[in-house]
Amino acid sequence: MHLNDGRPAGFFLTLEGPEGSGKSTQARRLATRLADFGLRSTVTREPGGTALGEEVRKILLHAPELQPVPAADALLFNAARAQLAAEVIEPALARGEVVICDRFADSTLAYQGYGAGRSIESLRSIASFAVGDLRPDLTVLIDLPVEDGLRRKVDDGEITRFESHADVDFHRRVRAGFLELAAAEPDRFVVVDGSQQLERIEAEIIAAILNRLPGMVRVPAGTTSGSAEVSVPSESEPKPESLRMKG
Ligand code: TYD
């Protein structure tokens, strides 16, 4: 991510995955863990994250009687996305923060594209109209078998139109779509096994983030709760100008 004048800005992380993959829990935990590394973050979600977006969220997720067709879904998700990008994501990146976004444009490709059969190419154009060239620096796909995720959602409570009105085959297509997107962009995506323990998933995400941040040194496994290799800010190295430090 770069500012208009070419200076590097913050770091844009998106969390993606099928239903019940635990993204929201991870987003909250990550903010706390990043603060331990001296990194300031903004946590947000789609659809939502702005006053307009939260209104659109109610229409999209909790008003099945409106019967939006997949094309209307795609446009509404992108309307909320445009607002979120302009109001929250871009300003936070410009302040040098890590932005943690619970779902972003890949969800539209997976759900309205692979799941509901709309053209991937058209969906990419709509997203590009909505957010221009804003792209995640890193997308973590928390992958999970469809049945396991849907079971978790039923246990958890908030059942949306996409869970109650779509069949298991729809969610299988969504999951396969996410995996296809990840395979097509291996530099941007990291796929994490969502059936692992929370702490292990968190360690893998932190490692993926820190390995991509500039001005960090790599340290061996065993310094965090997971065994993945992670990086921590070096005392001797200058901290990255692009990332605002806490305190
Ligand atoms: P939410 O309760 O936030 O679910 P989750 O915790 O799984 O993220 O509901 C978001 C729902 O909206 C989820 O079923 C995925 C769907 N969705 C789309 O269909 N297209 C999109 O572009 C986005 C962002 C979400």
mmCIF file of C-alpha atoms and ligand atoms in Angstrom:
data_model
loop_
_atom_site.group_PDB
_atom_site.id
_atom_site.type_symbol
_atom_site.label_atom_id
_atom_site.label_comp_id
_atom_site.label_asym_id
_atom_site.label_seq_id
_atom_site.Cartn_x
_atom_site.Cartn_y
_atom_site.Cartn_z
ATOM 1 C CA MET A 1 0.000 0.000 0.000
ATOM 2 C CA HIS A 2 1.388 3.406 -1.012
ATOM 3 C CA LEU A 3 0.258 6.955 -0.544
ATOM 4 C CA ASN A 4 -0.291 9.119 -3.629
ATOM 5 C CA ASP A 5 3.132 10.662 -3.218
ATOM 6 C CA GLY A 6 4.703 7.203 -3.299
ATOM 7 C CA ARG A 7 5.428 6.914 0.458
ATOM 8 C CA PRO A 8 4.515 3.551 1.943
ATOM 9 C CA ALA A 9 1.523 3.716 4.253
ATOM 10 C CA GLY A 10 -0.071 1.181 6.588
ATOM 11 C CA PHE A 11 -0.808 -2.479 6.061
ATOM 12 C CA PHE A 12 -4.151 -3.770 4.789
ATOM 13 C CA LEU A 13 -5.070 -7.237 6.077
ATOM 14 C CA THR A 14 -8.305 -8.982 5.122
ATOM 15 C CA LEU A 15 -9.685 -12.117 6.759
ATOM 16 C CA GLU A 16 -11.784 -14.358 4.554
ATOM 17 C CA GLY A 17 -13.408 -17.740 4.849
ATOM 18 C CA PRO A 18 -16.590 -19.740 4.653
ATOM 19 C CA GLU A 19 -19.255 -19.595 7.363
ATOM 20 C CA GLY A 20 -18.163 -20.158 10.956
ATOM 21 C CA SER A 21 -14.441 -20.045 10.255
ATOM 22 C CA GLY A 22 -13.784 -17.861 13.303
ATOM 23 C CA LYS A 23 -12.677 -14.705 11.459
ATOM 24 C CA SER A 24 -14.424 -12.260 13.753
ATOM 25 C CA THR A 25 -12.864 -13.747 16.881
ATOM 26 C CA GLN A 26 -9.452 -13.685 15.219
ATOM 27 C CA ALA A 27 -9.875 -10.051 14.111
ATOM 28 C CA ARG A 28 -10.432 -8.914 17.706
ATOM 29 C CA ARG A 29 -7.588 -11.005 19.102
ATOM 30 C CA LEU A 30 -5.188 -9.840 16.402
ATOM 31 C CA ALA A 31 -5.638 -6.189 17.295
ATOM 32 C CA THR A 32 -4.523 -6.954 20.847
ATOM 33 C CA ARG A 33 -1.576 -9.076 19.734
ATOM 34 C CA LEU A 34 -0.393 -6.445 17.246
ATOM 35 C CA ALA A 35 -0.481 -3.855 20.013
ATOM 36 C CA ASP A 36 2.000 -6.097 21.887
ATOM 37 C CA PHE A 37 4.330 -5.602 18.914
ATOM 38 C CA GLY A 38 3.797 -1.837 19.087
ATOM 39 C CA LEU A 39 1.554 -1.782 16.043
ATOM 40 C CA ARG A 40 -1.582 0.319 16.007
ATOM 41 C CA SER A 41 -4.547 -1.241 14.226
ATOM 42 C CA THR A 42 -8.100 -0.539 13.125
ATOM 43 C CA VAL A 43 -10.547 -3.448 13.112
ATOM 44 C CA THR A 44 -13.563 -3.311 10.852
ATOM 45 C CA ARG A 45 -15.961 -5.614 9.041
ATOM 46 C CA GLU A 46 -18.025 -6.132 5.933
ATOM 47 C CA PRO A 47 -20.779 -5.539 5.336
ATOM 48 C CA GLY A 48 -20.759 -2.663 7.831
ATOM 49 C CA GLY A 49 -18.124 -0.588 9.566
ATOM 50 C CA THR A 50 -19.769 2.760 8.743
ATOM 51 C CA ALA A 51 -23.218 4.179 9.527
ATOM 52 C CA LEU A 52 -24.272 3.642 5.914
ATOM 53 C CA GLY A 53 -22.685 0.199 5.796
ATOM 54 C CA GLU A 54 -24.447 -0.982 8.942
ATOM 55 C CA GLU A 55 -27.794 0.063 7.420
ATOM 56 C CA VAL A 56 -26.934 -1.833 4.231
ATOM 57 C CA ARG A 57 -25.941 -4.807 6.431
ATOM 58 C CA LYS A 58 -29.459 -4.937 7.897
ATOM 59 C CA ILE A 59 -30.934 -5.069 4.384
ATOM 60 C CA LEU A 60 -28.438 -7.646 3.167
ATOM 61 C CA LEU A 61 -28.415 -10.052 6.078
ATOM 62 C CA HIS A 62 -31.636 -9.650 7.989
ATOM 63 C CA ALA A 63 -34.397 -8.753 5.526
ATOM 64 C CA PRO A 64 -35.063 -11.947 3.544
ATOM 65 C CA GLU A 65 -38.535 -10.632 2.685
ATOM 66 C CA LEU A 66 -36.859 -8.090 0.327
ATOM 67 C CA GLN A 67 -35.586 -11.007 -1.783
ATOM 68 C CA PRO A 68 -32.550 -9.278 -3.325
ATOM 69 C CA VAL A 69 -31.281 -11.089 -6.423
ATOM 70 C CA PRO A 70 -27.542 -11.913 -6.536
ATOM 71 C CA ALA A 71 -26.811 -8.871 -8.741
ATOM 72 C CA ALA A 72 -28.532 -6.605 -6.208
ATOM 73 C CA ASP A 73 -26.551 -8.298 -3.442
ATOM 74 C CA ALA A 74 -23.315 -7.621 -5.301
ATOM 75 C CA LEU A 75 -24.144 -3.944 -5.772
ATOM 76 C CA LEU A 76 -25.243 -3.474 -2.167
ATOM 77 C CA PHE A 77 -22.149 -5.182 -0.760
ATOM 78 C CA ASN A 78 -20.054 -2.922 -2.961
ATOM 79 C CA ALA A 79 -21.960 0.211 -1.938
ATOM 80 C CA ALA A 80 -21.131 -0.568 1.687
ATOM 81 C CA ARG A 81 -17.550 -1.386 0.623
ATOM 82 C CA ALA A 82 -17.070 1.945 -1.182
ATOM 83 C CA GLN A 83 -18.176 3.814 1.934
ATOM 84 C CA LEU A 84 -15.955 1.702 4.191
ATOM 85 C CA ALA A 85 -12.912 2.225 1.974
ATOM 86 C CA ALA A 86 -13.339 6.000 1.849
ATOM 87 C CA GLU A 87 -14.434 6.553 5.446
ATOM 88 C CA VAL A 88 -12.377 4.005 7.391
ATOM 89 C CA ILE A 89 -9.802 1.929 5.497
ATOM 90 C CA GLU A 90 -7.974 4.550 3.444
ATOM 91 C CA PRO A 91 -7.723 7.104 6.275
ATOM 92 C CA ALA A 92 -6.396 4.434 8.668
ATOM 93 C CA LEU A 93 -3.812 3.295 6.108
ATOM 94 C CA ALA A 94 -2.794 6.891 5.541
ATOM 95 C CA ARG A 95 -2.238 7.185 9.322
ATOM 96 C CA GLY A 96 0.122 4.214 9.001
ATOM 97 C CA GLU A 97 -2.040 1.693 10.833
ATOM 98 C CA VAL A 98 -2.646 -2.002 10.243
ATOM 99 C CA VAL A 99 -6.242 -2.334 9.008
ATOM 100 C CA ILE A 100 -7.846 -5.669 9.873
ATOM 101 C CA CYS A 101 -10.982 -6.149 7.784
ATOM 102 C CA ASP A 102 -13.338 -9.065 8.467
ATOM 103 C CA ARG A 103 -14.278 -9.946 4.825
ATOM 104 C CA PHE A 104 -13.644 -7.763 1.770
ATOM 105 C CA ALA A 105 -13.982 -8.014 -2.028
ATOM 106 C CA ASP A 106 -12.974 -11.700 -2.206
ATOM 107 C CA SER A 107 -16.197 -12.527 -0.335
ATOM 108 C CA THR A 108 -18.267 -11.104 -3.202
ATOM 109 C CA LEU A 109 -16.328 -13.226 -5.690
ATOM 110 C CA ALA A 110 -16.799 -16.323 -3.520
ATOM 111 C CA TYR A 111 -20.468 -15.835 -2.551
ATOM 112 C CA GLN A 112 -22.095 -13.949 -5.435
ATOM 113 C CA GLY A 113 -19.623 -15.349 -7.999
ATOM 114 C CA TYR A 114 -18.668 -18.956 -7.247
ATOM 115 C CA GLY A 115 -21.679 -19.502 -4.954
ATOM 116 C CA ALA A 116 -24.525 -17.738 -6.789
ATOM 117 C CA GLY A 117 -23.105 -17.984 -10.309
ATOM 118 C CA ARG A 118 -22.621 -14.304 -11.260
ATOM 119 C CA SER A 119 -19.746 -13.492 -13.608
ATOM 120 C CA ILE A 120 -16.444 -13.170 -11.761
ATOM 121 C CA GLU A 121 -15.217 -10.658 -14.307
ATOM 122 C CA SER A 122 -18.270 -8.400 -13.818
ATOM 123 C CA LEU A 123 -17.938 -8.663 -10.051
ATOM 124 C CA ARG A 124 -14.299 -7.596 -10.276
ATOM 125 C CA SER A 125 -15.359 -4.546 -12.323
ATOM 126 C CA ILE A 126 -17.986 -3.545 -9.754
ATOM 127 C CA ALA A 127 -15.443 -3.862 -6.947
ATOM 128 C CA SER A 128 -12.964 -1.815 -8.894
ATOM 129 C CA PHE A 129 -15.599 0.891 -9.397
ATOM 130 C CA ALA A 130 -16.302 0.794 -5.635
ATOM 131 C CA VAL A 131 -12.752 0.918 -4.257
ATOM 132 C CA GLY A 132 -10.447 1.764 -7.161
ATOM 133 C CA ASP A 133 -7.086 0.092 -6.811
ATOM 134 C CA LEU A 134 -7.334 -0.511 -3.061
ATOM 135 C CA ARG A 135 -6.030 -4.076 -2.581
ATOM 136 C CA PRO A 136 -5.208 -6.059 0.545
ATOM 137 C CA ASP A 137 -1.496 -6.457 1.269
ATOM 138 C CA LEU A 138 -2.340 -9.821 2.787
ATOM 139 C CA THR A 139 -5.481 -11.951 2.749
ATOM 140 C CA VAL A 140 -5.756 -14.749 5.287
ATOM 141 C CA LEU A 141 -8.190 -17.441 4.218
ATOM 142 C CA ILE A 142 -9.334 -19.380 7.273
ATOM 143 C CA ASP A 143 -10.469 -22.584 5.638
ATOM 144 C CA LEU A 144 -12.865 -25.064 7.188
ATOM 145 C CA PRO A 145 -15.104 -27.910 5.971
ATOM 146 C CA VAL A 146 -18.548 -26.471 5.216
ATOM 147 C CA GLU A 147 -20.472 -28.726 7.590
ATOM 148 C CA ASP A 148 -18.192 -27.833 10.527
ATOM 149 C CA GLY A 149 -18.558 -24.101 9.889
ATOM 150 C CA LEU A 150 -22.334 -24.177 9.531
ATOM 151 C CA ARG A 151 -22.620 -26.220 12.731
ATOM 152 C CA ARG A 152 -20.548 -23.603 14.592
ATOM 153 C CA LYS A 153 -22.812 -20.815 13.277
ATOM 154 C CA VAL A 154 -25.952 -22.577 14.505
ATOM 155 C CA ASP A 155 -24.355 -22.916 17.953
ATOM 156 C CA ASP A 156 -23.279 -19.249 17.937
ATOM 157 C CA GLY A 157 -26.529 -17.450 17.207
ATOM 158 C CA GLU A 158 -26.369 -14.784 14.451
ATOM 159 C CA ILE A 159 -27.939 -16.617 11.503
ATOM 160 C CA THR A 160 -27.977 -14.497 8.348
ATOM 161 C CA ARG A 161 -29.899 -14.889 5.091
ATOM 162 C CA PHE A 162 -26.840 -16.534 3.550
ATOM 163 C CA GLU A 163 -26.863 -19.278 6.143
ATOM 164 C CA SER A 164 -30.591 -19.878 6.450
ATOM 165 C CA HIS A 165 -31.519 -19.621 2.742
ATOM 166 C CA ALA A 166 -28.609 -21.299 1.046
ATOM 167 C CA ASP A 167 -27.966 -25.005 0.799
ATOM 168 C CA VAL A 168 -24.838 -26.924 1.656
ATOM 169 C CA ASP A 169 -23.874 -27.151 -2.027
ATOM 170 C CA PHE A 170 -23.892 -23.340 -2.231
ATOM 171 C CA HIS A 171 -21.461 -23.171 0.690
ATOM 172 C CA ARG A 172 -19.310 -25.909 -0.874
ATOM 173 C CA ARG A 173 -19.010 -23.767 -4.012
ATOM 174 C CA VAL A 174 -18.130 -20.741 -1.836
ATOM 175 C CA ARG A 175 -15.385 -22.676 -0.068
ATOM 176 C CA ALA A 176 -13.995 -24.074 -3.324
ATOM 177 C CA GLY A 177 -14.126 -20.547 -4.778
ATOM 178 C CA PHE A 178 -12.078 -19.123 -1.929
ATOM 179 C CA LEU A 179 -9.492 -21.879 -2.369
ATOM 180 C CA GLU A 180 -9.332 -21.175 -6.114
ATOM 181 C CA LEU A 181 -8.823 -17.446 -5.483
ATOM 182 C CA ALA A 182 -6.053 -18.265 -2.995
ATOM 183 C CA ALA A 183 -4.326 -20.613 -5.424
ATOM 184 C CA ALA A 184 -4.429 -17.941 -8.143
ATOM 185 C CA GLU A 185 -2.715 -15.308 -5.961
ATOM 186 C CA PRO A 186 -0.280 -17.161 -3.707
ATOM 187 C CA ASP A 187 1.657 -13.978 -2.893
ATOM 188 C CA ARG A 188 -1.371 -12.212 -1.453
ATOM 189 C CA PHE A 189 -3.116 -15.180 0.205
ATOM 190 C CA VAL A 190 -2.176 -17.336 3.148
ATOM 191 C CA VAL A 191 -4.462 -20.300 3.790
ATOM 192 C CA VAL A 192 -4.813 -21.311 7.434
ATOM 193 C CA ASP A 193 -6.507 -24.499 8.642
ATOM 194 C CA GLY A 194 -9.526 -23.229 10.593
ATOM 195 C CA SER A 195 -10.077 -26.512 12.399
ATOM 196 C CA GLN A 196 -6.960 -25.901 14.509
ATOM 197 C CA GLN A 197 -7.020 -24.370 17.978
ATOM 198 C CA LEU A 198 -7.652 -20.614 18.165
ATOM 199 C CA GLU A 199 -4.156 -19.908 19.497
ATOM 200 C CA ARG A 200 -2.500 -21.843 16.703
ATOM 201 C CA ILE A 201 -4.536 -20.034 14.022
ATOM 202 C CA GLU A 202 -3.659 -16.712 15.636
ATOM 203 C CA ALA A 203 0.066 -17.557 15.682
ATOM 204 C CA GLU A 204 0.005 -18.442 11.987
ATOM 205 C CA ILE A 205 -1.744 -15.175 11.111
ATOM 206 C CA ILE A 206 0.658 -13.087 13.200
ATOM 207 C CA ALA A 207 3.612 -14.820 11.550
ATOM 208 C CA ALA A 208 2.180 -14.113 8.098
ATOM 209 C CA ILE A 209 1.665 -10.420 8.935
ATOM 210 C CA LEU A 210 5.030 -9.847 10.541
ATOM 211 C CA ASN A 211 6.897 -11.649 7.780
ATOM 212 C CA ARG A 212 5.464 -9.123 5.345
ATOM 213 C CA LEU A 213 6.227 -5.988 7.317
ATOM 214 C CA PRO A 214 9.356 -4.091 6.387
ATOM 215 C CA GLY A 215 12.175 -3.450 8.836
ATOM 216 C CA MET A 216 11.540 -6.542 10.915
ATOM 217 C CA VAL A 217 13.917 -9.382 11.735
ATOM 218 C CA ARG A 218 13.027 -13.042 11.637
ATOM 219 C CA VAL A 219 13.282 -14.964 14.857
ATOM 220 C CA PRO A 220 13.040 -18.713 15.280
ATOM 221 C CA ALA A 221 9.942 -20.584 16.272
ATOM 222 C CA GLY A 222 9.144 -21.009 19.940
ATOM 223 C CA THR A 223 9.014 -17.331 20.837
ATOM 224 C CA THR A 224 5.234 -17.282 20.379
ATOM 225 C CA SER A 225 2.434 -19.692 21.164
ATOM 226 C CA GLY A 226 2.715 -21.312 17.731
ATOM 227 C CA SER A 227 5.601 -23.032 16.009
ATOM 228 C CA ALA A 228 5.445 -20.923 12.855
ATOM 229 C CA GLU A 229 8.451 -18.722 12.215
ATOM 230 C CA VAL A 230 7.646 -15.164 13.180
ATOM 231 C CA SER A 231 9.286 -11.782 13.008
ATOM 232 C CA VAL A 232 9.524 -9.220 15.734
ATOM 233 C CA PRO A 233 10.668 -5.610 15.603
ATOM 234 C CA SER A 234 14.408 -5.440 16.127
ATOM 235 C CA GLU A 235 15.741 -3.131 18.828
ATOM 236 C CA SER A 236 18.780 -2.389 16.682
ATOM 237 C CA GLU A 237 16.929 -1.875 13.413
ATOM 238 C CA PRO A 238 14.894 1.224 12.788
ATOM 239 C CA LYS A 239 11.170 0.605 13.092
ATOM 240 C CA PRO A 240 9.299 0.924 9.799
ATOM 241 C CA GLU A 241 8.422 4.521 9.074
ATOM 242 C CA SER A 242 5.260 3.345 7.440
ATOM 243 C CA LEU A 243 3.737 1.877 10.560
ATOM 244 C CA ARG A 244 2.725 4.101 13.396
ATOM 245 C CA MET A 245 3.876 2.805 16.733
ATOM 246 C CA LYS A 246 1.856 2.892 19.878
ATOM 247 C CA GLY A 247 2.799 4.953 22.867
HETATM 248 P P1 TYD B 1 -21.606 -12.253 8.989
HETATM 249 O O1 TYD B 1 -22.590 -12.494 10.077
HETATM 250 O O2 TYD B 1 -20.720 -11.078 9.080
HETATM 251 O O3 TYD B 1 -20.883 -13.619 8.761
HETATM 252 P P2 TYD B 1 -19.416 -14.065 8.919
HETATM 253 O O4 TYD B 1 -19.165 -14.076 10.402
HETATM 254 O O5 TYD B 1 -19.434 -15.421 8.280
HETATM 255 O O6 TYD B 1 -18.580 -13.072 8.169
HETATM 256 O O7 TYD B 1 -22.398 -12.225 7.607
HETATM 257 C C1 TYD B 1 -21.826 -11.887 6.430
HETATM 258 C C2 TYD B 1 -22.522 -12.738 5.377
HETATM 259 O O8 TYD B 1 -22.533 -12.035 4.128
HETATM 260 C C3 TYD B 1 -21.807 -14.045 5.154
HETATM 261 O O9 TYD B 1 -22.772 -15.063 4.975
HETATM 262 C C4 TYD B 1 -21.087 -13.811 3.855
HETATM 263 C C5 TYD B 1 -21.956 -12.835 3.123
HETATM 264 N N1 TYD B 1 -21.252 -11.950 2.172
HETATM 265 C C6 TYD B 1 -21.518 -12.048 0.825
HETATM 266 O O10 TYD B 1 -22.346 -12.872 0.401
HETATM 267 N N2 TYD B 1 -20.882 -11.202 -0.046
HETATM 268 C C7 TYD B 1 -19.996 -10.259 0.385
HETATM 269 O O11 TYD B 1 -19.426 -9.496 -0.434
HETATM 270 C C8 TYD B 1 -19.725 -10.156 1.786
HETATM 271 C C9 TYD B 1 -18.769 -9.141 2.323
HETATM 272 C C10 TYD B 1 -20.374 -11.033 2.655
#
